[in-house]
Short mmCIF file of C-alpha atoms in Angstrom, two decimals:
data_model
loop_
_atom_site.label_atom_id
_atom_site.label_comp_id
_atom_site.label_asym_id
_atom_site.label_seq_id
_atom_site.Cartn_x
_atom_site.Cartn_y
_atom_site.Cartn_z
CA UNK A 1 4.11 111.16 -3.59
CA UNK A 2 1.18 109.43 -1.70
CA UNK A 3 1.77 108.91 2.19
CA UNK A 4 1.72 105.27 3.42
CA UNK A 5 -1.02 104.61 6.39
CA UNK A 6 1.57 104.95 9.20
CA UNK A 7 2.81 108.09 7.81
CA UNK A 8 -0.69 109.50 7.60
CA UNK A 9 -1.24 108.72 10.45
CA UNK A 10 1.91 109.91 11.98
CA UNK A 11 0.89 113.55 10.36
CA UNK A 12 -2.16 113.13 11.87
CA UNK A 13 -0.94 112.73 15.55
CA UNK A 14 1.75 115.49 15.10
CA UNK A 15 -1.30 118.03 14.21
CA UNK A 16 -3.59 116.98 16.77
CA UNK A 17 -5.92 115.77 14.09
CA UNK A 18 -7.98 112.38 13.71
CA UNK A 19 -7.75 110.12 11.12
CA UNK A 20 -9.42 107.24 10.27
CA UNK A 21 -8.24 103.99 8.10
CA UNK A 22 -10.54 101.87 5.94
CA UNK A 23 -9.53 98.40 5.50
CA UNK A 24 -11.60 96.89 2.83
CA UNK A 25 -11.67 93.16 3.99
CA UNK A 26 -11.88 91.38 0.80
CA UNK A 27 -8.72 92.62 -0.77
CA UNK A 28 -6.97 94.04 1.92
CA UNK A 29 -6.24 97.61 1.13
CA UNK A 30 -5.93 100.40 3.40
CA UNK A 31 -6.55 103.90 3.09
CA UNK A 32 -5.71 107.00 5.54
CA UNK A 33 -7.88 110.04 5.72
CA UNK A 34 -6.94 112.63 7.62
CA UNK A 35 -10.26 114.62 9.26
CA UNK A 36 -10.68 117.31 6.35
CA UNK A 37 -9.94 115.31 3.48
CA UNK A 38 -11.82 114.37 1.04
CA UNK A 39 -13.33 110.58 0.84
CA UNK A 40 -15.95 109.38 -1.04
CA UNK A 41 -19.13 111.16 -0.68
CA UNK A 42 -20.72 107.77 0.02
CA UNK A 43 -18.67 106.88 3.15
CA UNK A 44 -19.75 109.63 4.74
CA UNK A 45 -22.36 108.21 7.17
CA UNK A 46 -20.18 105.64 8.51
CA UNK A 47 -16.57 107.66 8.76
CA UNK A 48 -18.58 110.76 10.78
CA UNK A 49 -19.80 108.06 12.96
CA UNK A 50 -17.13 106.48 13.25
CA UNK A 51 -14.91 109.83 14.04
CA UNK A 52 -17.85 110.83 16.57
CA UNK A 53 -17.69 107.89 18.50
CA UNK A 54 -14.20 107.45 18.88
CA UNK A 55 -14.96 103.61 18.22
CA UNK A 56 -14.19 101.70 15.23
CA UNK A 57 -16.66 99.53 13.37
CA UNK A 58 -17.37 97.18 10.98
CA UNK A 59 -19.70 98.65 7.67
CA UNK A 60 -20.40 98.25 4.40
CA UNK A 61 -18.76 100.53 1.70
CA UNK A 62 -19.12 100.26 -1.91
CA UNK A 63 -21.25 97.03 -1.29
CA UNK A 64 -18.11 95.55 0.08
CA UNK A 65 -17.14 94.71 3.99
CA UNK A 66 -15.36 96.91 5.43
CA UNK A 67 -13.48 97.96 9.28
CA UNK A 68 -12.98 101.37 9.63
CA UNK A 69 -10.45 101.87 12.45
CA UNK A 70 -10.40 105.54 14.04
CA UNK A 71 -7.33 107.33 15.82
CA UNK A 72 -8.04 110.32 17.60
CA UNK A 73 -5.40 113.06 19.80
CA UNK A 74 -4.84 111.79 23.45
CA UNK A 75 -7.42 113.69 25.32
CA UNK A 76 -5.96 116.51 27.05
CA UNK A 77 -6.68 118.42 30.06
CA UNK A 78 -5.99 122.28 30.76
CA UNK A 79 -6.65 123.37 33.94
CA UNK A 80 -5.86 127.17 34.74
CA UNK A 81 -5.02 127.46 38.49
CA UNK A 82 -2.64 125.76 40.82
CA UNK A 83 -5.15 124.78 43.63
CA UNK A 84 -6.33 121.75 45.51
CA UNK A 85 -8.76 120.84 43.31
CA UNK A 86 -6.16 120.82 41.01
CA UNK A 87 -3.77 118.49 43.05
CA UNK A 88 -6.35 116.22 43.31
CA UNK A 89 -7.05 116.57 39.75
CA UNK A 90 -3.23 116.19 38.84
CA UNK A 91 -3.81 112.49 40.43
CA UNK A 92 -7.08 111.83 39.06
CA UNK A 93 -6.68 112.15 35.41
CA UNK A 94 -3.90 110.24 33.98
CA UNK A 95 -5.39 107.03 35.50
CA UNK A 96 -8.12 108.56 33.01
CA UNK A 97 -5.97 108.83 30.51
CA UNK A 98 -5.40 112.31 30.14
CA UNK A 99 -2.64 114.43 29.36
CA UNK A 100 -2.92 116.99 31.96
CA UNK A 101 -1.24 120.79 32.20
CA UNK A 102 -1.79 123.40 34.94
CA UNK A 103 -1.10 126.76 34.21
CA UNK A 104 -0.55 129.46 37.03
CA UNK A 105 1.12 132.55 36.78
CA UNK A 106 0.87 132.84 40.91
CA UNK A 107 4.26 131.22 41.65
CA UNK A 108 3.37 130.76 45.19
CA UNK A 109 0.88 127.99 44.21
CA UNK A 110 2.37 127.30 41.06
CA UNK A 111 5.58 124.91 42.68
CA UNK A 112 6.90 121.61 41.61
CA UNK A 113 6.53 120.16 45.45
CA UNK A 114 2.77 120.54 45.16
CA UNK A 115 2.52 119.14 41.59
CA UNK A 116 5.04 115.92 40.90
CA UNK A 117 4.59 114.46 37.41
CA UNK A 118 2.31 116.88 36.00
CA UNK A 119 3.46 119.62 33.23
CA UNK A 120 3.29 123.10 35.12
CA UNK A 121 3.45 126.40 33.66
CA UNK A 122 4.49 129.10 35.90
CA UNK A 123 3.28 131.40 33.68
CA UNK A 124 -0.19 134.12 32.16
CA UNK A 125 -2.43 132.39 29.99
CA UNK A 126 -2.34 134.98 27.62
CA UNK A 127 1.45 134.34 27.18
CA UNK A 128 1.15 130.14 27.12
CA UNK A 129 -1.60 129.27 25.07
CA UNK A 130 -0.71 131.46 22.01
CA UNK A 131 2.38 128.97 21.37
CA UNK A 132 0.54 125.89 23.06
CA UNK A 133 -2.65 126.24 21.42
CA UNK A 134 -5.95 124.28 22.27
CA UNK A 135 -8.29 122.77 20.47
CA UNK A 136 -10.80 120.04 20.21
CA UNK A 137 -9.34 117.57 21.90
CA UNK A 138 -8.91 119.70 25.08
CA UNK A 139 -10.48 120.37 27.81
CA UNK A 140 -10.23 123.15 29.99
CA UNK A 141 -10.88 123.88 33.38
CA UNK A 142 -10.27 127.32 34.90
CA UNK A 143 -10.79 127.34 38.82
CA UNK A 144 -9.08 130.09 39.95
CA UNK A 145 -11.71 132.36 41.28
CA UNK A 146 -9.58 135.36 39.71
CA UNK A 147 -11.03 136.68 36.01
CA UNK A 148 -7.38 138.31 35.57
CA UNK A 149 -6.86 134.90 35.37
CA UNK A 150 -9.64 133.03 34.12
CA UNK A 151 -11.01 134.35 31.27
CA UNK A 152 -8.76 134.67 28.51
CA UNK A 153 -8.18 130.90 28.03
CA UNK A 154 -12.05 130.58 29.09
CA UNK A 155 -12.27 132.87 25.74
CA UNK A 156 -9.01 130.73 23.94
CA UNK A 157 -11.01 127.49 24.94
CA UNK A 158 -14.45 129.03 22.99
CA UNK A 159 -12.82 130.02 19.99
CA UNK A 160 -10.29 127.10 19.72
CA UNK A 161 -13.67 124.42 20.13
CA UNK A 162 -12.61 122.69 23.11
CA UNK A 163 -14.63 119.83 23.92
CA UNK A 164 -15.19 121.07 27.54
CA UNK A 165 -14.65 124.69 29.46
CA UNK A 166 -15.85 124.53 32.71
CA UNK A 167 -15.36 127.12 35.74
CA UNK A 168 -15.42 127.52 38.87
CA UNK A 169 -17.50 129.61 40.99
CA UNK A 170 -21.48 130.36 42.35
CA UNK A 171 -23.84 131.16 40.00
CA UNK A 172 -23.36 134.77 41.18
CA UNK A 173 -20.02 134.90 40.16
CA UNK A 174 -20.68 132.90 36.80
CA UNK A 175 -23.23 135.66 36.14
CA UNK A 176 -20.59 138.04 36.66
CA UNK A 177 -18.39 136.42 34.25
CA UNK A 178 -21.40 136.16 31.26
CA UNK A 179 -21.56 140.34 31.73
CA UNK A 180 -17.61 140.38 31.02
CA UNK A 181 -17.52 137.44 28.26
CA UNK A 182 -20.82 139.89 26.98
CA UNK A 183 -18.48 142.90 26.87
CA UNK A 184 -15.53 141.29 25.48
CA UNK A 185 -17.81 140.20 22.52
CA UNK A 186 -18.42 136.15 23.29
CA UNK A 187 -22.04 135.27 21.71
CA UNK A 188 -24.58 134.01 23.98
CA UNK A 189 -24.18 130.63 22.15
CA UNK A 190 -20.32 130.33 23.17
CA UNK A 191 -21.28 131.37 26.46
CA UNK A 192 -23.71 128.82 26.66
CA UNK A 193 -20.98 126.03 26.63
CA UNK A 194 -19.61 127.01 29.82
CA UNK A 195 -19.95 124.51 32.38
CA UNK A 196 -20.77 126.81 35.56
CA UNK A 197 -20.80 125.87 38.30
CA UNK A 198 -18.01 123.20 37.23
CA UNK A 199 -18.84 119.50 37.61
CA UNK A 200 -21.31 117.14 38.09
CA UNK A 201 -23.89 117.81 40.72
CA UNK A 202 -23.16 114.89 43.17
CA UNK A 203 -23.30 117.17 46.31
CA UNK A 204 -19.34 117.41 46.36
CA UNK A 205 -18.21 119.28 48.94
CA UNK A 206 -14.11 118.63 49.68
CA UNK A 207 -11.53 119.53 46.55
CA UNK A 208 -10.89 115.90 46.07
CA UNK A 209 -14.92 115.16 45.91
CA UNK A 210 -15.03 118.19 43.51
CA UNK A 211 -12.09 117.22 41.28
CA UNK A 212 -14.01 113.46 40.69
CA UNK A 213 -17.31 115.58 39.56
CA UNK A 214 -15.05 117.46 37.46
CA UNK A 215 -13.35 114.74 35.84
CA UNK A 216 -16.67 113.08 35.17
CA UNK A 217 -18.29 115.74 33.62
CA UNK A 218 -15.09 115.91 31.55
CA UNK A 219 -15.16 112.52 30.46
CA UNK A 220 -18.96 112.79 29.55
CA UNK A 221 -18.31 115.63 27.87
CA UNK A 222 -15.77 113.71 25.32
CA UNK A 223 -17.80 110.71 24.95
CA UNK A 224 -20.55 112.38 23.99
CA UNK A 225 -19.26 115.33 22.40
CA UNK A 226 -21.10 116.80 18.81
CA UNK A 227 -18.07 117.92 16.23
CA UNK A 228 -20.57 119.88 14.68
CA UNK A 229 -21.48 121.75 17.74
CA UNK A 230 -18.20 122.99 17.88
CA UNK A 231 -17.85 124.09 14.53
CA UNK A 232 -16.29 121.56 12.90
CA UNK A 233 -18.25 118.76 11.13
CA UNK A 234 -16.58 115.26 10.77
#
C-alpha cells in the first residue's frame, strides 16, 4: 500500500531522515521521497540542492513548474561534559533551535540544579550513545578535558557523520588526542573533521564568550554542511 505525504513524512521524522515533497503546480500532485529513495534520475539536481540547503524552491521538473518543499530532523546538539561552557550552552541553543543533551558520567557536575530544562544523562558515553545513536543531524561537542571521557563519542560522532565534532582543548592537547584517535584506527581524513580548538576564533575568553563561538561554529557548520563529505550523498 503506498504511504500518503503526511505519513511519509511522519516515517521520515521518526528515523531522523529528510524527506522532501514535490508539488507539481499545474495539477496539484504531491509526492514524498524519503532521502534514499529512488526519484527520477532527472530530479536529481534540484532535490540534492534542495536537501543540501535545507531551503525549499521553486524548479522545473519534467518541463513542468514545480515547489519542492524539504523537511529535515530538528538539529540536535550533543555535548559530552557537564561544565560552564555547557550551562551557558544549555541557554544558548534552544533560542537556536536546537535540541540539546549533555552527557556526564561525573555526577558531581552532572546535577539537575545546574542544568534546568535541558535532557541530562548522568551516565558513560560508551553506555548512552549505543541506544541513543547520532547521526547527521547532530552535532557534538565534547569539552571535558578528560579522553576517558571524550573520545569515544568523538569516535561515535566520526563514524555516525555528524555534521559537527568539535573539542575542547590547546593544540597540544588536540595533538595528543590525533596520536590516540591514530592508535585507535580513525583515518587522518576523519580526524581532519575535528574542530580543535572548539569554536570560532573571536578571542573568547569567559565560558559564556566561548559557548557563543561554539554555537556559531555549530550553526555554520549545518548551514553549510556537504552530505557527501560525510558519506552520504543526497
Amino acid at each position: 500500500m503506498q504511504l500518503s505525504t503526511l505519513e511519509k513524512l511522519n516515517e521520515a521524522r521518526s528515523a531522523r531522515r529528510p524527506a522532501v515533497v514535490v508539488n507539481d503546480i499545474s495539477s496539484g500532485r504531491a509526492q514524498a521521497f524519503i532521502e534514499g529513495e529512488a526519484f527520477p534520475a532527472e530530479w536529481e539536481a534540484a532535490i540534492s540542492e534542495t536537501l543540501r540547503s535545507g531551503r525549499p524552491k521553486l524548479a522545473t521538473l519534467d518541463d513542468q513548474p514545480a515547489f519542492i518543499n524539504v523537511y529535515l530532523p530538528p538539529p540536535r546538539l550533543v555535548v559530552i561534559g557537564a561544565v560552564h561552557i555547557s550551562q551557558a550552552l544549555a541557554r544558548l541553543a534552544p533560542v537556536a533551535g536546537f535540541d540539546m543533551t549533555i552527557i556526564d558520567p561525573r555526577t558531581a557536575f552532572a546535577t539537575a540544579e545546574r542544568f534546568q530544562d535541558i535532557e541530562l544523562l548522568a551516565d558513560w558515553p560508551e553506555d548512552v550513545l549505543p541506544t541513543r545513536p547520532l547521526d547527521r543531524y547532530t552535532a557534538l561537542a565534547a569539552v571535558t578535558h578528560d579522553p576517558k571521557i571524550d573520545d569515544y563519542p568523538i569516535r561515535a560522532a566520526l563514524e555516525a557523520g555528524c555534521f559537527y565534532v568539535g573539542a575542547l582543548g590547546s593544540r597540544n592537547t588536540h595533538a595528543a588526542r590525533v596520536e590516540r584517535l591514530r592508535s585507535a584506527g580513525v583515518s587522518q581524513e576523519e580526524i581532519g573533521r575535528i574542530r580543535a580548538p572548539i569554536g570560532l576564533d573571536i578571542g573568547a575568553a569567559s565560558p559564556a564568550e566561548i559557548a557563543v563561538a561554539v554555537l556559531a561554529q555549530i550553526i555554520g557548520a549545518l548551514r553549510h554542511r556537504d552530505p557527501e563529505e560525510q558519506g552520504h550523498a543526497t
